[in-house]
Amino acid sequence: MNINLDAQLSGQVFPFMLVFTRLGAGLMMFPGVGEAFVTPRARMMFALALTFLLYPVLTPLIPAIPKQPADLVQLVAMEALVGIFFGSIMRLLVDIVETAGSLIAMDIGLSNAMILNPALAAQSALTSVFLSTAAIALVFVTELDELLFRALLDTYTVFPPGQTLPFGDLVQTFIQTMSKCFSIGVQLASPFIVMGLLIYATMGIMQRLMPQVQLFLVLLPVQIWGGFFVFSFTVAVILGLWLKVFDDIVATLFIR
């Protein structure tokens, strides 16, 4: 039995590896899958399983294997770049609540209360870890993960394999999304920013009137308890608004 190796490579192996390149690169920073506590082997197995699932659907969109090695390297690099771009946008969306949590911790007097953030494998503010963990959990509870997988699949419509990527548009979109995400994070933390300004302004005025009293030691517990009180009433609103922003940005950029 004669096996045409070239035909097998061009007909089966090459399309599979090209699909795996884009999906694997995107899943490396996928919410819930691309976190630091998920081992690289587990991410790779998940990417392989997703590739086996979507390979029959995406095969007609895959171009023929290039004859020149340079063209092959360029094609694989572009597929990896599309996946990295998708994953980076997803990571920016999660960073919204991490930014809001850091600002909240600073304004309620908990900026030095650091705990291990399992998503980053690094120390983060208490409120930042809580909000980011709750946000990732809500993505799966509200079935927004289905939207993410659909968006990842629709990247083949937005960025067809084998076509030249609009690098300028990619950079501009990434910068605009980063700016928008930071702005939204500040807006979500705005009640605590106002509360912090009022507390520090009150502390400054009272310190001028009573310089002999250590007001910082007196008002710090009030600031912390007041911050937790406001946080208990606003956390549901913060996460609800974040889910809406998450849905809108993903649908606008990738869903077709």
C-alpha positions as a Markdown table, in Angstrom:
| # | Residue | x | y | z |
|---|---|---|---|---|
| 1 | Met | 0.0 | 0.0 | 0.0 |
| 2 | Asn | 1.5 | 3.3 | -1.1 |
| 3 | Ile | 0.9 | 6.3 | 1.1 |
| 4 | Asn | 1.3 | 9.8 | -0.4 |
| 5 | Leu | 2.9 | 11.7 | 2.4 |
| 6 | Asp | 2.6 | 15.0 | 0.7 |
| 7 | Ala | -1.1 | 14.5 | 0.2 |
| 8 | Gln | -1.5 | 13.5 | 3.8 |
| 9 | Leu | 0.4 | 16.6 | 5.1 |
| 10 | Ser | -1.5 | 19.0 | 2.9 |
| 11 | Gly | -4.9 | 17.4 | 3.4 |
| 12 | Gln | -5.0 | 16.5 | 7.1 |
| 13 | Val | -2.0 | 17.4 | 9.2 |
| 14 | Phe | -1.3 | 20.9 | 8.0 |
| 15 | Pro | -4.9 | 22.2 | 8.4 |
| 16 | Phe | -5.1 | 20.6 | 11.9 |
| 17 | Met | -1.8 | 22.2 | 13.0 |
| 18 | Leu | -2.9 | 25.6 | 11.6 |
| 19 | Val | -6.2 | 25.4 | 13.5 |
| 20 | Phe | -4.4 | 24.3 | 16.7 |
| 21 | Thr | -1.9 | 27.3 | 16.4 |
| 22 | Arg | -4.7 | 29.9 | 16.5 |
| 23 | Leu | -6.9 | 28.2 | 19.0 |
| 24 | Gly | -3.9 | 27.3 | 21.3 |
| 25 | Ala | -2.5 | 30.8 | 21.2 |
| 26 | Gly | -5.9 | 32.3 | 22.1 |
| 27 | Leu | -6.6 | 29.8 | 24.9 |
| 28 | Met | -3.3 | 30.6 | 26.6 |
| 29 | Met | -4.9 | 33.8 | 27.9 |
| 30 | Phe | -8.5 | 32.7 | 27.9 |
| 31 | Pro | -10.5 | 33.6 | 31.1 |
| 32 | Gly | -10.5 | 30.6 | 33.4 |
| 33 | Val | -8.3 | 28.5 | 31.1 |
| 34 | Gly | -5.3 | 30.8 | 30.7 |
| 35 | Glu | -4.9 | 31.5 | 34.5 |
| 36 | Ala | -1.5 | 30.9 | 36.2 |
| 37 | Phe | -3.0 | 28.1 | 38.3 |
| 38 | Val | -3.8 | 26.0 | 35.2 |
| 39 | Thr | -0.8 | 24.0 | 34.1 |
| 40 | Pro | 0.5 | 24.4 | 30.6 |
| 41 | Arg | -0.2 | 20.7 | 30.0 |
| 42 | Ala | -3.8 | 21.2 | 30.9 |
| 43 | Arg | -4.1 | 24.2 | 28.6 |
| 44 | Met | -2.6 | 22.2 | 25.7 |
| 45 | Met | -4.9 | 19.3 | 26.3 |
| 46 | Phe | -7.9 | 21.6 | 26.3 |
| 47 | Ala | -6.6 | 23.3 | 23.1 |
| 48 | Leu | -6.2 | 19.9 | 21.4 |
| 49 | Ala | -9.7 | 18.8 | 22.4 |
| 50 | Leu | -11.1 | 22.1 | 21.1 |
| 51 | Thr | -9.1 | 21.7 | 17.9 |
| 52 | Phe | -10.5 | 18.1 | 17.3 |
| 53 | Leu | -14.0 | 19.5 | 17.9 |
| 54 | Leu | -13.7 | 22.5 | 15.5 |
| 55 | Tyr | -11.3 | 21.0 | 12.9 |
| 56 | Pro | -14.1 | 19.6 | 10.6 |
| 57 | Val | -15.9 | 23.0 | 10.5 |
| 58 | Leu | -12.8 | 25.1 | 9.9 |
| 59 | Thr | -11.0 | 22.9 | 7.4 |
| 60 | Pro | -12.7 | 24.5 | 4.3 |
| 61 | Leu | -11.3 | 27.9 | 5.5 |
| 62 | Ile | -7.7 | 26.7 | 5.7 |
| 63 | Pro | -5.6 | 27.6 | 2.6 |
| 64 | Ala | -3.3 | 25.1 | 0.8 |
| 65 | Ile | 0.1 | 24.4 | 2.3 |
| 66 | Pro | 2.6 | 27.0 | 0.9 |
| 67 | Lys | 5.3 | 25.7 | -1.3 |
| 68 | Gln | 8.0 | 28.0 | 0.1 |
| 69 | Pro | 9.2 | 27.6 | 3.7 |
| 70 | Ala | 9.2 | 31.4 | 4.3 |
| 71 | Asp | 5.5 | 31.6 | 3.3 |
| 72 | Leu | 4.8 | 28.7 | 5.6 |
| 73 | Val | 6.5 | 30.4 | 8.6 |
| 74 | Gln | 4.6 | 33.6 | 7.8 |
| 75 | Leu | 1.3 | 31.8 | 7.7 |
| 76 | Val | 1.9 | 30.1 | 11.0 |
| 77 | Ala | 3.1 | 33.3 | 12.6 |
| 78 | Met | 0.0 | 35.2 | 11.5 |
| 79 | Glu | -2.3 | 32.5 | 12.9 |
| 80 | Ala | -0.4 | 32.7 | 16.2 |
| 81 | Leu | -0.7 | 36.5 | 16.2 |
| 82 | Val | -4.4 | 36.4 | 15.7 |
| 83 | Gly | -4.8 | 34.0 | 18.6 |
| 84 | Ile | -2.5 | 36.1 | 20.8 |
| 85 | Phe | -4.5 | 39.2 | 19.9 |
| 86 | Phe | -7.8 | 37.5 | 20.8 |
| 87 | Gly | -6.4 | 36.3 | 24.1 |
| 88 | Ser | -4.9 | 39.7 | 25.0 |
| 89 | Ile | -8.3 | 41.4 | 24.5 |
| 90 | Met | -9.9 | 38.8 | 26.8 |
| 91 | Arg | -7.2 | 39.5 | 29.4 |
| 92 | Leu | -7.8 | 43.2 | 29.2 |
| 93 | Leu | -11.5 | 42.7 | 29.9 |
| 94 | Val | -10.6 | 40.8 | 33.1 |
| 95 | Asp | -8.2 | 43.5 | 34.0 |
| 96 | Ile | -11.1 | 45.9 | 34.3 |
| 97 | Val | -12.2 | 44.4 | 37.6 |
| 98 | Glu | -8.6 | 44.0 | 38.8 |
| 99 | Thr | -8.1 | 47.8 | 38.2 |
| 100 | Ala | -11.3 | 48.6 | 40.0 |
| 101 | Gly | -10.3 | 46.3 | 42.9 |
| 102 | Ser | -6.9 | 48.0 | 43.3 |
| 103 | Leu | -8.4 | 51.4 | 43.3 |
| 104 | Ile | -11.1 | 50.3 | 45.8 |
| 105 | Ala | -8.4 | 48.9 | 48.1 |
| 106 | Met | -6.4 | 52.1 | 48.0 |
| 107 | Asp | -9.4 | 54.2 | 48.9 |
| 108 | Ile | -10.7 | 52.1 | 51.7 |
| 109 | Gly | -7.4 | 51.7 | 53.4 |
| 110 | Leu | -6.5 | 48.2 | 52.3 |
| 111 | Ser | -3.8 | 48.9 | 49.8 |
| 112 | Asn | -1.3 | 47.0 | 52.0 |
| 113 | Ala | -3.6 | 44.0 | 52.6 |
| 114 | Met | -2.1 | 41.7 | 49.9 |
| 115 | Ile | -3.0 | 38.1 | 49.3 |
| 116 | Leu | -2.0 | 35.6 | 46.6 |
| 117 | Asn | -3.9 | 36.1 | 43.4 |
| 118 | Pro | -4.2 | 32.5 | 41.9 |
| 119 | Ala | -4.9 | 33.9 | 38.4 |
| 120 | Leu | -1.6 | 35.8 | 38.3 |
| 121 | Ala | 0.5 | 33.8 | 40.8 |
| 122 | Ala | 1.4 | 37.1 | 42.4 |
| 123 | Gln | 0.4 | 39.3 | 45.3 |
| 124 | Ser | -2.6 | 41.5 | 44.7 |
| 125 | Ala | -5.0 | 43.6 | 46.8 |
| 126 | Leu | -7.7 | 41.8 | 48.7 |
| 127 | Thr | -10.6 | 43.4 | 46.8 |
| 128 | Ser | -8.8 | 43.0 | 43.4 |
| 129 | Val | -8.5 | 39.2 | 44.0 |
| 130 | Phe | -12.1 | 38.9 | 45.1 |
| 131 | Leu | -13.5 | 40.8 | 42.1 |
| 132 | Ser | -11.3 | 39.1 | 39.5 |
| 133 | Thr | -12.1 | 35.6 | 40.9 |
| 134 | Ala | -15.9 | 36.4 | 41.1 |
| 135 | Ala | -15.8 | 37.9 | 37.6 |
| 136 | Ile | -14.2 | 34.7 | 36.1 |
| 137 | Ala | -16.7 | 32.5 | 38.0 |
| 138 | Leu | -19.6 | 34.7 | 36.7 |
| 139 | Val | -18.4 | 34.2 | 33.1 |
| 140 | Phe | -19.1 | 30.5 | 33.4 |
| 141 | Val | -22.2 | 30.8 | 35.6 |
| 142 | Thr | -23.9 | 33.1 | 33.2 |
| 143 | Glu | -22.7 | 31.0 | 30.2 |
| 144 | Leu | -20.8 | 33.9 | 28.7 |
| 145 | Asp | -18.1 | 31.3 | 28.0 |
| 146 | Glu | -20.3 | 30.2 | 25.1 |
| 147 | Leu | -20.0 | 33.8 | 23.7 |
| 148 | Leu | -16.2 | 33.6 | 24.1 |
| 149 | Phe | -15.9 | 30.3 | 22.1 |
| 150 | Arg | -18.2 | 31.7 | 19.5 |
| 151 | Ala | -16.0 | 34.8 | 19.2 |
| 152 | Leu | -12.9 | 32.6 | 18.9 |
| 153 | Leu | -14.6 | 30.7 | 16.1 |
| 154 | Asp | -15.7 | 34.0 | 14.4 |
| 155 | Thr | -12.1 | 35.2 | 14.3 |
| 156 | Tyr | -11.9 | 33.0 | 11.2 |
| 157 | Thr | -14.5 | 35.3 | 9.6 |
| 158 | Val | -12.9 | 38.5 | 10.8 |
| 159 | Phe | -9.3 | 37.3 | 10.0 |
| 160 | Pro | -9.4 | 34.6 | 7.3 |
| 161 | Pro | -6.3 | 32.4 | 7.3 |
| 162 | Gly | -3.8 | 33.2 | 4.6 |
| 163 | Gln | -4.8 | 36.8 | 4.2 |
| 164 | Thr | -2.6 | 39.7 | 5.2 |
| 165 | Leu | -3.4 | 41.0 | 8.6 |
| 166 | Pro | -4.2 | 44.7 | 9.2 |
| 167 | Phe | -1.4 | 45.3 | 11.7 |
| 168 | Gly | -2.2 | 49.0 | 12.0 |
| 169 | Asp | -5.8 | 48.3 | 12.9 |
| 170 | Leu | -4.8 | 45.5 | 15.3 |
| 171 | Val | -2.5 | 47.9 | 17.2 |
| 172 | Gln | -5.1 | 50.7 | 17.2 |
| 173 | Thr | -7.8 | 48.3 | 18.4 |
| 174 | Phe | -5.6 | 47.0 | 21.2 |
| 175 | Ile | -4.7 | 50.5 | 22.4 |
| 176 | Gln | -8.3 | 51.7 | 22.3 |
| 177 | Thr | -9.5 | 48.7 | 24.1 |
| 178 | Met | -6.8 | 49.1 | 26.8 |
| 179 | Ser | -7.7 | 52.7 | 27.3 |
| 180 | Lys | -11.4 | 51.9 | 27.4 |
| 181 | Cys | -10.9 | 49.1 | 29.9 |
| 182 | Phe | -8.8 | 51.3 | 32.2 |
| 183 | Ser | -11.5 | 54.1 | 32.0 |
| 184 | Ile | -14.2 | 51.6 | 32.9 |
| 185 | Gly | -12.2 | 50.2 | 35.8 |
| 186 | Val | -11.9 | 53.8 | 37.2 |
| 187 | Gln | -15.6 | 54.4 | 36.7 |
| 188 | Leu | -16.5 | 51.2 | 38.5 |
| 189 | Ala | -14.4 | 52.3 | 41.5 |
| 190 | Ser | -15.7 | 55.9 | 41.4 |
| 191 | Pro | -17.9 | 55.7 | 44.5 |
| 192 | Phe | -14.9 | 54.6 | 46.6 |
| 193 | Ile | -12.7 | 57.3 | 45.0 |
| 194 | Val | -15.3 | 59.9 | 46.1 |
| 195 | Met | -15.5 | 58.4 | 49.5 |
| 196 | Gly | -11.8 | 58.4 | 49.9 |
| 197 | Leu | -11.5 | 62.0 | 48.9 |
| 198 | Leu | -14.2 | 63.0 | 51.4 |
| 199 | Ile | -12.4 | 61.0 | 54.2 |
| 200 | Tyr | -9.0 | 62.5 | 53.5 |
| 201 | Ala | -10.4 | 66.0 | 53.1 |
| 202 | Thr | -12.2 | 65.6 | 56.5 |
| 203 | Met | -9.1 | 64.2 | 58.0 |
| 204 | Gly | -7.1 | 67.2 | 56.8 |
| 205 | Ile | -9.5 | 69.8 | 58.1 |
| 206 | Met | -9.9 | 68.1 | 61.5 |
| 207 | Gln | -6.1 | 67.7 | 61.8 |
| 208 | Arg | -5.7 | 71.5 | 61.3 |
| 209 | Leu | -8.3 | 72.1 | 64.0 |
| 210 | Met | -6.9 | 69.5 | 66.5 |
| 211 | Pro | -3.2 | 69.0 | 65.7 |
| 212 | Gln | -2.5 | 67.2 | 69.0 |
| 213 | Val | -4.8 | 64.3 | 68.1 |
| 214 | Gln | -3.6 | 61.4 | 65.9 |
| 215 | Leu | -6.6 | 61.4 | 63.6 |
| 216 | Phe | -5.1 | 58.9 | 61.3 |
| 217 | Leu | -5.3 | 56.2 | 63.9 |
| 218 | Val | -8.9 | 57.2 | 64.8 |
| 219 | Leu | -10.3 | 57.5 | 61.2 |
| 220 | Leu | -8.5 | 54.5 | 59.7 |
| 221 | Pro | -10.9 | 51.9 | 61.2 |
| 222 | Val | -13.8 | 54.2 | 60.2 |
| 223 | Gln | -12.5 | 54.2 | 56.6 |
| 224 | Ile | -12.1 | 50.5 | 56.5 |
| 225 | Trp | -15.5 | 49.7 | 58.0 |
| 226 | Gly | -17.1 | 52.3 | 55.8 |
| 227 | Gly | -15.4 | 50.9 | 52.8 |
| 228 | Phe | -16.6 | 47.4 | 53.5 |
| 229 | Phe | -20.2 | 48.8 | 54.1 |
| 230 | Val | -20.2 | 50.5 | 50.7 |
| 231 | Phe | -18.6 | 47.6 | 49.0 |
| 232 | Ser | -21.2 | 45.2 | 50.3 |
| 233 | Phe | -23.9 | 47.3 | 48.6 |
| 234 | Thr | -22.0 | 48.0 | 45.3 |
| 235 | Val | -20.3 | 44.7 | 44.5 |
| 236 | Ala | -23.3 | 43.3 | 42.8 |
| 237 | Val | -23.7 | 46.4 | 40.7 |
| 238 | Ile | -19.9 | 46.4 | 39.8 |
| 239 | Leu | -20.0 | 42.8 | 38.6 |
| 240 | Gly | -23.3 | 43.3 | 36.8 |
| 241 | Leu | -21.9 | 46.3 | 34.9 |
| 242 | Trp | -18.7 | 44.5 | 34.1 |
| 243 | Leu | -20.6 | 41.6 | 32.6 |
| 244 | Lys | -22.5 | 44.0 | 30.3 |
| 245 | Val | -19.3 | 45.6 | 29.2 |
| 246 | Phe | -17.7 | 42.2 | 28.7 |
| 247 | Asp | -20.5 | 41.1 | 26.5 |
| 248 | Asp | -20.7 | 44.3 | 24.5 |
| 249 | Ile | -16.9 | 44.5 | 23.7 |
| 250 | Val | -16.6 | 40.8 | 22.7 |
| 251 | Ala | -19.7 | 41.1 | 20.5 |
| 252 | Thr | -18.5 | 44.3 | 18.9 |
| 253 | Leu | -15.0 | 43.2 | 18.1 |
| 254 | Phe | -15.4 | 39.5 | 17.1 |
| 255 | Ile | -19.0 | 38.3 | 16.7 |
| 256 | Arg | -20.2 | 38.4 | 13.0 |
